[in-house]
CSV table of C-alpha atoms in Angstrom, one decimal:
chain,number,residue,atom,x,y,z
A,1,UNK,CA,-25.7,8.7,5.7
A,2,UNK,CA,-22.4,8.3,3.9
A,3,UNK,CA,-20.4,8.8,7.1
A,4,UNK,CA,-22.5,6.2,8.8
A,5,UNK,CA,-22.1,3.8,5.9
A,6,UNK,CA,-18.3,4.1,6.0
A,7,UNK,CA,-18.1,3.7,9.8
A,8,UNK,CA,-20.4,0.7,9.7
A,9,UNK,CA,-18.3,-0.7,6.8
A,10,UNK,CA,-15.2,-0.5,8.9
A,11,UNK,CA,-16.9,-2.1,11.8
A,12,UNK,CA,-18.2,-4.8,9.6
A,13,UNK,CA,-14.7,-5.7,8.5
A,14,UNK,CA,-13.4,-5.8,12.1
A,15,UNK,CA,-16.4,-8.0,13.0
A,16,UNK,CA,-15.5,-10.4,10.1
A,17,UNK,CA,-11.9,-10.6,11.4
A,18,UNK,CA,-13.2,-11.5,14.9
A,19,UNK,CA,-15.7,-14.0,13.6
A,20,UNK,CA,-13.5,-15.7,11.0
A,21,UNK,CA,-9.9,-15.0,11.8
A,22,UNK,CA,-7.1,-16.3,9.5
A,23,UNK,CA,-8.5,-19.8,9.4
A,24,UNK,CA,-11.9,-19.1,7.7
A,25,UNK,CA,-13.1,-21.8,5.4
A,26,UNK,CA,-12.6,-20.9,1.7
A,27,UNK,CA,-15.8,-19.8,0.0
A,28,UNK,CA,-14.5,-20.1,-3.6
A,29,UNK,CA,-11.6,-21.8,-5.3
A,30,UNK,CA,-8.5,-20.3,-6.8
A,31,UNK,CA,-5.1,-21.2,-7.9
A,32,UNK,CA,-2.1,-21.2,-5.6
A,33,UNK,CA,1.6,-21.3,-6.6
A,34,UNK,CA,4.8,-21.1,-4.5
A,35,UNK,CA,7.9,-19.0,-5.3
A,36,UNK,CA,10.8,-20.8,-3.7
A,37,UNK,CA,13.9,-19.1,-5.2
A,38,UNK,CA,14.2,-16.3,-2.7
A,39,UNK,CA,17.8,-17.2,-2.1
A,40,UNK,CA,18.6,-16.0,-5.6
A,41,UNK,CA,17.3,-12.6,-4.7
A,42,UNK,CA,19.6,-12.1,-1.7
A,43,UNK,CA,22.4,-11.1,-4.1
A,44,UNK,CA,20.4,-7.8,-4.5
A,45,UNK,CA,20.4,-7.0,-0.9
A,46,UNK,CA,22.7,-5.1,1.4
A,47,UNK,CA,22.8,-5.6,5.1
A,48,UNK,CA,19.4,-6.2,6.7
A,49,UNK,CA,17.8,-3.0,7.9
A,50,UNK,CA,16.5,-4.4,11.2
A,51,UNK,CA,18.8,-2.5,13.5
A,52,UNK,CA,20.1,-4.6,16.4
A,53,UNK,CA,17.2,-7.0,16.1
A,54,UNK,CA,18.0,-10.7,15.4
A,55,UNK,CA,17.9,-11.8,11.8
A,56,UNK,CA,14.5,-13.0,10.8
A,57,UNK,CA,15.7,-16.5,9.8
A,58,UNK,CA,17.0,-17.1,13.4
A,59,UNK,CA,13.5,-17.1,14.7
A,60,UNK,CA,11.4,-18.3,11.8
A,61,UNK,CA,13.4,-21.4,11.2
A,62,UNK,CA,12.9,-21.4,7.4
A,63,UNK,CA,16.5,-20.9,6.4
A,64,UNK,CA,15.4,-18.1,4.0
A,65,UNK,CA,17.4,-14.9,4.0
A,66,UNK,CA,15.8,-11.4,4.0
A,67,UNK,CA,15.5,-9.9,0.5
A,68,UNK,CA,15.9,-6.3,-0.5
A,69,UNK,CA,16.1,-5.0,-4.1
A,70,UNK,CA,19.1,-2.9,-5.0
A,71,UNK,CA,17.2,-0.1,-6.8
A,72,UNK,CA,19.6,2.8,-6.3
A,73,UNK,CA,20.1,4.9,-9.4
A,74,UNK,CA,17.0,3.6,-11.2
A,75,UNK,CA,14.7,6.6,-10.5
A,76,UNK,CA,13.3,8.1,-13.7
A,77,UNK,CA,14.5,11.5,-14.9
A,78,UNK,CA,12.3,14.4,-13.9
A,79,UNK,CA,10.0,15.4,-16.7
A,80,UNK,CA,7.9,18.5,-17.2
A,81,UNK,CA,4.4,18.2,-15.6
A,82,UNK,CA,2.7,18.7,-19.0
A,83,UNK,CA,4.4,15.6,-20.4
A,84,UNK,CA,3.2,13.2,-17.7
A,85,UNK,CA,0.7,11.5,-19.9
A,86,UNK,CA,3.4,10.5,-22.4
A,87,UNK,CA,6.3,10.0,-19.9
A,88,UNK,CA,9.0,8.1,-21.7
A,89,UNK,CA,12.8,8.1,-21.7
A,90,UNK,CA,15.3,6.9,-24.2
A,91,UNK,CA,17.6,5.5,-21.5
A,92,UNK,CA,17.8,1.7,-21.7
A,93,UNK,CA,16.7,-0.1,-18.6
A,94,UNK,CA,17.1,-3.6,-17.5
A,95,UNK,CA,15.9,-5.2,-14.2
A,96,UNK,CA,18.6,-6.2,-11.7
A,97,UNK,CA,20.1,-9.6,-12.3
A,98,UNK,CA,18.7,-12.2,-10.0
A,99,UNK,CA,15.0,-11.2,-10.2
A,100,UNK,CA,12.5,-14.0,-10.1
A,101,UNK,CA,10.8,-15.8,-13.1
A,102,UNK,CA,7.4,-14.6,-14.3
A,103,UNK,CA,4.5,-16.1,-12.5
A,104,UNK,CA,2.3,-18.4,-14.7
A,105,UNK,CA,-1.4,-17.7,-13.9
A,106,UNK,CA,-4.7,-18.0,-15.6
A,107,UNK,CA,-6.3,-14.9,-17.1
A,108,UNK,CA,-9.2,-13.2,-15.3
A,109,UNK,CA,-8.8,-15.4,-12.2
A,110,UNK,CA,-7.1,-14.9,-8.9
A,111,UNK,CA,-3.9,-16.9,-8.2
A,112,UNK,CA,-2.2,-16.8,-4.8
A,113,UNK,CA,1.6,-16.7,-5.0
A,114,UNK,CA,3.6,-17.8,-1.9
A,115,UNK,CA,7.0,-15.9,-1.7
A,116,UNK,CA,9.9,-17.3,0.2
A,117,UNK,CA,11.6,-14.8,2.4
A,118,UNK,CA,8.5,-12.8,3.3
A,119,UNK,CA,7.1,-12.5,6.8
A,120,UNK,CA,3.9,-11.6,8.6
A,121,UNK,CA,4.0,-10.2,12.1
A,122,UNK,CA,4.4,-13.6,13.7
A,123,UNK,CA,7.2,-14.6,11.3
A,124,UNK,CA,5.1,-16.8,9.1
A,125,UNK,CA,5.5,-16.7,5.3
A,126,UNK,CA,3.1,-14.8,3.1
A,127,UNK,CA,2.9,-13.7,-0.6
A,128,UNK,CA,0.6,-11.9,-3.0
A,129,UNK,CA,-2.3,-12.5,-5.4
A,130,UNK,CA,-2.5,-11.8,-9.1
A,131,UNK,CA,-5.3,-11.6,-11.6
A,132,UNK,CA,-3.9,-11.1,-15.1
A,133,UNK,CA,-5.9,-9.9,-18.1
A,134,UNK,CA,-4.9,-10.9,-21.7
A,135,UNK,CA,-3.7,-7.9,-23.7
A,136,UNK,CA,-3.7,-5.5,-20.7
A,137,UNK,CA,-1.2,-2.6,-20.8
A,138,UNK,CA,-2.0,-1.3,-17.3
A,139,UNK,CA,-1.3,-2.9,-13.9
A,140,UNK,CA,-3.5,-2.0,-10.9
A,141,UNK,CA,-1.2,-2.7,-7.9
A,142,UNK,CA,-3.2,-2.6,-4.6
A,143,UNK,CA,-1.9,-2.6,-1.1
A,144,UNK,CA,-4.4,-3.8,1.6
A,145,UNK,CA,-5.0,-1.8,4.7
A,146,UNK,CA,-5.9,-2.8,8.2
A,147,UNK,CA,-4.7,-0.7,11.1
A,148,UNK,CA,-1.2,-0.5,12.6
A,149,UNK,CA,0.8,-1.4,15.7
A,150,UNK,CA,4.1,-0.3,17.2
A,151,UNK,CA,4.3,-1.6,20.8
A,152,UNK,CA,3.2,-4.6,22.8
A,153,UNK,CA,-0.1,-3.0,23.7
A,154,UNK,CA,-1.2,-2.3,20.2
A,155,UNK,CA,0.4,-5.5,18.6
A,156,UNK,CA,-0.6,-8.1,21.2
A,157,UNK,CA,-2.8,-6.4,23.8
A,158,UNK,CA,-6.5,-7.1,24.6
A,159,UNK,CA,-7.5,-5.3,21.4
A,160,UNK,CA,-4.9,-5.6,18.6
A,161,UNK,CA,-5.0,-2.5,16.4
A,162,UNK,CA,-3.8,-4.2,13.2
A,163,UNK,CA,-5.2,-7.1,11.1
A,164,UNK,CA,-3.7,-10.5,10.2
A,165,UNK,CA,-0.6,-10.3,12.4
A,166,UNK,CA,-0.9,-14.0,13.0
A,167,UNK,CA,-0.4,-14.8,9.3
A,168,UNK,CA,-1.8,-14.4,5.8
A,169,UNK,CA,-1.8,-17.3,3.3
A,170,UNK,CA,-3.9,-18.8,0.6
A,171,UNK,CA,-6.7,-19.6,2.9
A,172,UNK,CA,-6.8,-16.1,4.3
A,173,UNK,CA,-7.0,-14.7,0.7
A,174,UNK,CA,-10.0,-16.9,0.1
A,175,UNK,CA,-11.7,-15.8,3.3
A,176,UNK,CA,-14.5,-13.2,4.0
A,177,UNK,CA,-12.2,-10.2,4.5
A,178,UNK,CA,-10.4,-10.7,1.2
A,179,UNK,CA,-13.7,-11.2,-0.5
A,180,UNK,CA,-14.7,-7.7,0.5
A,181,UNK,CA,-11.6,-6.4,-1.3
A,182,UNK,CA,-12.1,-8.6,-4.4
A,183,UNK,CA,-15.6,-7.1,-4.7
A,184,UNK,CA,-14.3,-3.6,-4.9
A,185,UNK,CA,-15.3,-1.4,-7.9
A,186,UNK,CA,-11.7,-1.3,-9.1
A,187,UNK,CA,-11.5,-5.1,-9.2
A,188,UNK,CA,-14.9,-5.6,-10.9
A,189,UNK,CA,-14.3,-6.7,-14.5
A,190,UNK,CA,-18.0,-6.8,-15.2
A,191,UNK,CA,-18.6,-3.2,-14.3
A,192,UNK,CA,-19.5,-0.9,-17.3
A,193,UNK,CA,-18.0,2.1,-15.4
A,194,UNK,CA,-14.8,0.7,-13.9
A,195,UNK,CA,-11.9,2.3,-15.9
A,196,UNK,CA,-9.6,-0.6,-14.8
A,197,UNK,CA,-11.9,-3.5,-15.8
A,198,UNK,CA,-9.3,-4.6,-18.4
A,199,UNK,CA,-6.2,-4.1,-16.3
A,200,UNK,CA,-3.9,-6.7,-14.7
A,201,UNK,CA,-4.6,-6.9,-10.9
A,202,UNK,CA,-2.2,-7.5,-8.1
A,203,UNK,CA,-3.2,-7.6,-4.4
A,204,UNK,CA,-0.6,-7.2,-1.7
A,205,UNK,CA,-1.9,-8.4,1.7
A,206,UNK,CA,-1.2,-6.6,4.9
A,207,UNK,CA,0.0,-8.6,7.9
A,208,UNK,CA,2.9,-6.6,9.3
A,209,UNK,CA,1.3,-3.7,11.2
A,210,UNK,CA,3.7,-1.2,9.7
A,211,UNK,CA,1.8,0.4,6.9
A,212,UNK,CA,3.9,-1.6,4.4
A,213,UNK,CA,6.9,0.5,5.4
A,214,UNK,CA,9.0,-1.4,7.9
A,215,UNK,CA,12.0,-3.7,7.8
A,216,UNK,CA,12.7,-4.8,11.4
A,217,UNK,CA,12.4,-7.6,13.9
A,218,UNK,CA,11.6,-6.3,17.4
A,219,UNK,CA,11.3,-7.8,20.9
A,220,UNK,CA,8.3,-5.9,22.4
A,221,UNK,CA,7.7,-5.8,26.1
A,222,UNK,CA,4.4,-5.1,27.9
A,223,UNK,CA,3.7,-4.0,31.4
A,224,UNK,CA,4.1,-7.4,33.0
A,225,UNK,CA,7.2,-9.7,32.7
A,226,UNK,CA,5.3,-12.3,30.7
A,227,UNK,CA,3.9,-9.7,28.3
A,228,UNK,CA,6.5,-10.0,25.5
A,229,UNK,CA,6.9,-11.3,22.0
A,230,UNK,CA,8.9,-11.1,18.8
A,231,UNK,CA,7.2,-9.1,16.0
A,232,UNK,CA,8.2,-8.9,12.4
A,233,UNK,CA,7.6,-5.5,10.9
A,234,UNK,CA,8.5,-6.5,7.3
A,235,UNK,CA,6.1,-4.7,5.1
A,236,UNK,CA,8.7,-2.9,3.0
A,237,UNK,CA,11.0,-5.9,2.6
A,238,UNK,CA,7.9,-8.0,1.7
A,239,UNK,CA,7.0,-5.6,-1.1
A,240,UNK,CA,10.6,-5.7,-2.4
A,241,UNK,CA,10.5,-9.5,-2.5
A,242,UNK,CA,7.1,-9.4,-4.2
A,243,UNK,CA,8.2,-6.8,-6.8
A,244,UNK,CA,11.1,-9.2,-7.8
A,245,UNK,CA,8.3,-11.4,-9.2
A,246,UNK,CA,5.6,-8.9,-10.1
A,247,UNK,CA,7.8,-6.8,-12.4
A,248,UNK,CA,9.0,-9.8,-14.6
A,249,UNK,CA,5.4,-11.1,-14.7
A,250,UNK,CA,4.1,-7.8,-16.1
A,251,UNK,CA,7.2,-6.6,-17.8
A,252,UNK,CA,5.3,-5.3,-20.8
A,253,UNK,CA,2.9,-2.9,-19.0
A,254,UNK,CA,3.0,0.8,-20.0
A,255,UNK,CA,1.4,2.1,-16.8
A,256,UNK,CA,1.0,1.1,-13.2
A,257,UNK,CA,-1.7,2.5,-10.9
A,258,UNK,CA,-0.5,2.1,-7.4
A,259,UNK,CA,-3.3,2.3,-4.8
A,260,UNK,CA,-4.3,1.3,-1.2
A,261,UNK,CA,-6.7,2.3,1.5
A,262,UNK,CA,-6.0,3.4,5.1
A,263,UNK,CA,-2.7,1.7,6.0
A,264,UNK,CA,-2.5,0.6,2.4
A,265,UNK,CA,-2.9,4.2,1.3
A,266,UNK,CA,0.0,5.3,3.6
A,267,UNK,CA,2.1,2.3,2.2
A,268,UNK,CA,1.3,3.2,-1.4
A,269,UNK,CA,2.5,6.8,-0.8
A,270,UNK,CA,5.7,5.8,1.0
A,271,UNK,CA,6.5,3.1,-1.5
A,272,UNK,CA,5.6,5.1,-4.7
A,273,UNK,CA,9.3,5.8,-5.4
A,274,UNK,CA,10.2,2.1,-4.8
A,275,UNK,CA,7.5,0.9,-7.3
A,276,UNK,CA,8.5,3.5,-9.8
A,277,UNK,CA,12.2,2.5,-9.6
A,278,UNK,CA,11.3,-1.2,-9.8
A,279,UNK,CA,9.4,-0.9,-13.1
A,280,UNK,CA,11.9,1.5,-14.6
A,281,UNK,CA,11.7,4.9,-16.3
A,282,UNK,CA,9.6,3.8,-19.3
A,283,UNK,CA,6.7,2.8,-17.1
A,284,UNK,CA,4.5,5.6,-15.7
A,285,UNK,CA,3.4,5.0,-12.1
A,286,UNK,CA,0.4,6.9,-10.8
A,287,UNK,CA,-0.9,6.9,-7.2
A,288,UNK,CA,-4.4,6.7,-5.8
A,289,UNK,CA,-4.2,7.1,-2.0
A,290,UNK,CA,-7.5,6.4,-0.3
A,291,UNK,CA,-7.6,7.7,3.3
A,292,UNK,CA,-3.8,7.6,3.9
A,293,UNK,CA,-3.1,11.4,3.9
A,294,UNK,CA,0.5,12.5,4.6
A,295,UNK,CA,-0.3,14.5,7.7
A,296,UNK,CA,1.9,15.2,10.8
A,297,UNK,CA,0.5,13.1,13.7
A,298,UNK,CA,0.6,14.1,17.3
A,299,UNK,CA,4.0,14.9,18.7
A,300,UNK,CA,6.3,11.9,19.0
A,301,UNK,CA,4.2,9.4,17.1
A,302,UNK,CA,6.0,9.6,13.8
A,303,UNK,CA,9.3,9.2,15.6
A,304,UNK,CA,8.0,6.1,17.4
A,305,UNK,CA,6.8,4.6,14.1
A,306,UNK,CA,10.0,5.4,12.3
A,307,UNK,CA,12.2,3.8,15.1
A,308,UNK,CA,10.0,0.7,15.8
A,309,UNK,CA,9.3,-0.2,12.2
A,310,UNK,CA,12.7,1.0,10.8
A,311,UNK,CA,10.9,2.8,8.0
A,312,UNK,CA,13.0,2.8,4.8
A,313,UNK,CA,12.5,6.2,3.3
A,314,UNK,CA,13.3,7.1,-0.3
A,315,UNK,CA,16.9,8.0,-1.0
A,316,UNK,CA,17.3,11.7,-1.0
A,317,UNK,CA,14.3,12.3,1.3
A,318,UNK,CA,16.1,14.8,3.5
A,319,UNK,CA,14.6,15.3,7.0
A,320,UNK,CA,11.8,12.8,6.4
A,321,UNK,CA,12.7,10.8,9.5
A,322,UNK,CA,11.7,13.8,11.6
A,323,UNK,CA,8.9,15.5,9.6
A,324,UNK,CA,6.1,14.1,7.5
A,325,UNK,CA,5.9,17.3,5.5
A,326,UNK,CA,9.4,16.5,4.2
A,327,UNK,CA,8.0,13.4,2.7
A,328,UNK,CA,5.4,15.5,0.9
A,329,UNK,CA,8.2,17.9,-0.3
A,330,UNK,CA,10.1,14.9,-1.7
A,331,UNK,CA,7.2,13.5,-3.6
A,332,UNK,CA,6.6,16.9,-5.1
A,333,UNK,CA,10.1,17.2,-6.3
A,334,UNK,CA,10.4,13.6,-7.5
A,335,UNK,CA,7.3,11.4,-8.2
A,336,UNK,CA,4.9,14.3,-9.1
A,337,UNK,CA,7.3,15.3,-11.9
A,338,UNK,CA,6.6,12.2,-13.9
A,339,UNK,CA,3.4,10.7,-12.4
A,340,UNK,CA,0.1,11.8,-11.0
A,341,UNK,CA,-1.6,11.3,-7.6
A,342,UNK,CA,-5.1,11.3,-6.3
A,343,UNK,CA,-5.7,11.7,-2.6
A,344,UNK,CA,-9.2,10.6,-1.3
A,345,UNK,CA,-10.3,11.4,2.2
A,346,UNK,CA,-13.1,12.4,4.6
A,347,UNK,CA,-12.5,15.8,6.0
A,348,UNK,CA,-12.6,14.6,9.7
A,349,UNK,CA,-11.7,10.9,9.3
A,350,UNK,CA,-12.4,9.4,12.7
A,351,UNK,CA,-10.1,6.3,12.3
A,352,UNK,CA,-7.0,8.2,11.1
A,353,UNK,CA,-7.6,10.9,13.7
A,354,UNK,CA,-7.6,8.3,16.4
A,355,UNK,CA,-4.4,6.7,15.1
A,356,UNK,CA,-2.7,10.1,14.8
A,357,UNK,CA,-4.0,11.1,18.3
A,358,UNK,CA,-5.6,14.2,16.8
A,359,UNK,CA,-9.0,15.6,17.3
A,360,UNK,CA,-11.1,15.4,14.1
A,361,UNK,CA,-11.0,19.2,13.8
A,362,UNK,CA,-7.2,19.3,14.1
A,363,UNK,CA,-7.1,16.5,11.6
A,364,UNK,CA,-9.2,18.6,9.2
A,365,UNK,CA,-7.0,21.6,9.7
A,366,UNK,CA,-3.8,19.7,8.9
A,367,UNK,CA,-5.4,17.9,6.0
A,368,UNK,CA,-6.5,21.2,4.4
A,369,UNK,CA,-2.9,22.5,4.9
A,370,UNK,CA,-1.7,19.6,2.8
A,371,UNK,CA,-4.4,20.2,0.2
A,372,UNK,CA,-3.1,23.8,-0.1
A,373,UNK,CA,0.3,22.4,-0.9
A,374,UNK,CA,-1.0,20.0,-3.4
A,375,UNK,CA,-2.9,22.8,-5.1
A,376,UNK,CA,0.5,24.1,-6.2
A,377,UNK,CA,1.2,20.9,-8.2
A,378,UNK,CA,-0.5,20.4,-11.5
A,379,UNK,CA,-0.2,16.6,-11.2
A,380,UNK,CA,-1.6,16.4,-7.7
A,381,UNK,CA,-5.4,16.0,-7.3
A,382,UNK,CA,-7.7,15.3,-4.4
A,383,UNK,CA,-11.4,14.4,-3.7
A,384,UNK,CA,-12.3,15.2,-0.1
A,385,UNK,CA,-15.8,14.8,1.3
A,386,UNK,CA,-17.4,16.3,4.4
A,387,UNK,CA,-17.7,13.9,7.2
A,388,UNK,CA,-15.8,11.5,9.6
A,389,UNK,CA,-16.0,8.3,7.6
A,390,UNK,CA,-13.0,6.2,6.6
A,391,UNK,CA,-12.1,4.9,3.2
A,392,UNK,CA,-13.9,5.5,-0.1
A,393,UNK,CA,-12.8,2.7,-2.4
A,394,UNK,CA,-13.6,-0.5,-0.5
A,395,UNK,CA,-17.3,-0.1,0.1
A,396,UNK,CA,-19.9,1.9,-1.9
A,397,UNK,CA,-17.5,3.8,-4.1
A,398,UNK,CA,-20.2,4.7,-6.5
A,399,UNK,CA,-22.2,6.5,-3.8
A,400,UNK,CA,-19.7,9.2,-2.8
A,401,UNK,CA,-20.3,12.8,-3.9
A,402,UNK,CA,-18.4,16.0,-3.2
A,403,UNK,CA,-20.1,19.0,-1.7
A,404,UNK,CA,-20.7,20.4,-5.2
A,405,UNK,CA,-22.4,17.2,-6.4
A,406,UNK,CA,-19.4,15.7,-8.3
A,407,UNK,CA,-19.4,11.9,-8.2
A,408,UNK,CA,-16.3,10.1,-7.1
A,409,UNK,CA,-16.5,7.4,-9.8
A,410,UNK,CA,-16.8,10.0,-12.5
A,411,UNK,CA,-13.9,11.9,-11.0
A,412,UNK,CA,-11.7,8.8,-10.8
A,413,UNK,CA,-12.6,7.9,-14.5
A,414,UNK,CA,-11.4,11.4,-15.5
A,415,UNK,CA,-8.3,11.1,-13.4
A,416,UNK,CA,-7.3,7.8,-15.0
A,417,UNK,CA,-8.2,9.1,-18.4
A,418,UNK,CA,-5.9,12.1,-18.0
A,419,UNK,CA,-8.8,14.5,-18.5
A,420,UNK,CA,-7.5,18.0,-18.9
A,421,UNK,CA,-8.2,20.6,-16.2
A,422,UNK,CA,-9.3,18.0,-13.7
A,423,UNK,CA,-10.8,19.8,-10.7
A,424,UNK,CA,-10.0,18.8,-7.1
A,425,UNK,CA,-12.8,18.9,-4.5
A,426,UNK,CA,-13.0,19.8,-0.8
A,427,UNK,CA,-15.8,20.9,1.4
């Protein structure tokens, strides 16, 4: 029943996209502000990472330059695993000069923030949403999921395999798709069980088709001469521009919980080092990756994604452009030394299996191989259920149970509370 619920949930989201699109009428009101000082952030950037593609401003016509944060050298020192709950360093840290001003927003309400210099797949500007909570010391930073695309067929074919490529703005955030996310357990301030009910919230939309990892502008060509178009794979650079305002807004937090589901889960994992560096060494950053397991896809796919999206991998991630397992090794040697991770997945996830062009059973085999590696790390934990469903935190989080009867919500509460001897679960 749980597998059916997950699959039906995913189908329901896709149906909402088809029915509503990006122009759905708002169902509730919320605040909206614009960040228009992106030009001040360009001092932090090096050359654009878009390969030989044209600069984004040439096609968008906004006159805004791409932004990229200069975060080299800001990675926290490695700490013993047993000290993760109290990770601190005496080294002074200051955000790079030129970061944006804090966003003014009402407490316990969603505010949409438009950020100049960001791009959706069609080149249009986007932003992020915040929901502050007075007195909070934890920030829940969530990356939206929604498929992926890397060629003309998947980005603009008869069936697009990624959401919101045509734009994401304030009206989109107030539409039906976003409402499903805002109703998540982690965003429910009225829940007696939600361990993040009193946290600050940030929602990063997904409209670039690149798992929040790209920084490129590509001319994609289909089978026929007129099947072509310009696509902006700017998920990574969007996040960098967003962080230039998110960090100053929540500069007093002690902990960040970085999370995402599906493509958002992949993006959260790939950008874990970026977020950690942005907040500095005195802020602990933990990861909850829902259904974005770091597995090796079918031969050639990772290389296609890496080239098309121009994935910006963490500095020092040796061999990561060729092998996903190298990414896992890097996270083990870096982020897992001063933060914790929780990986959530179905054992034979039908959606990710299809994207990776793997049979569900090969997916399960590769997933369990990754779990074996994570078993060697005291700060790495996982909750894997039997089945072929997809995502566990968007719909029905309180209904998931492991094969031994452990409840997902209880497990997540313990994870976030740094419960000692937290047990991982797999079928």
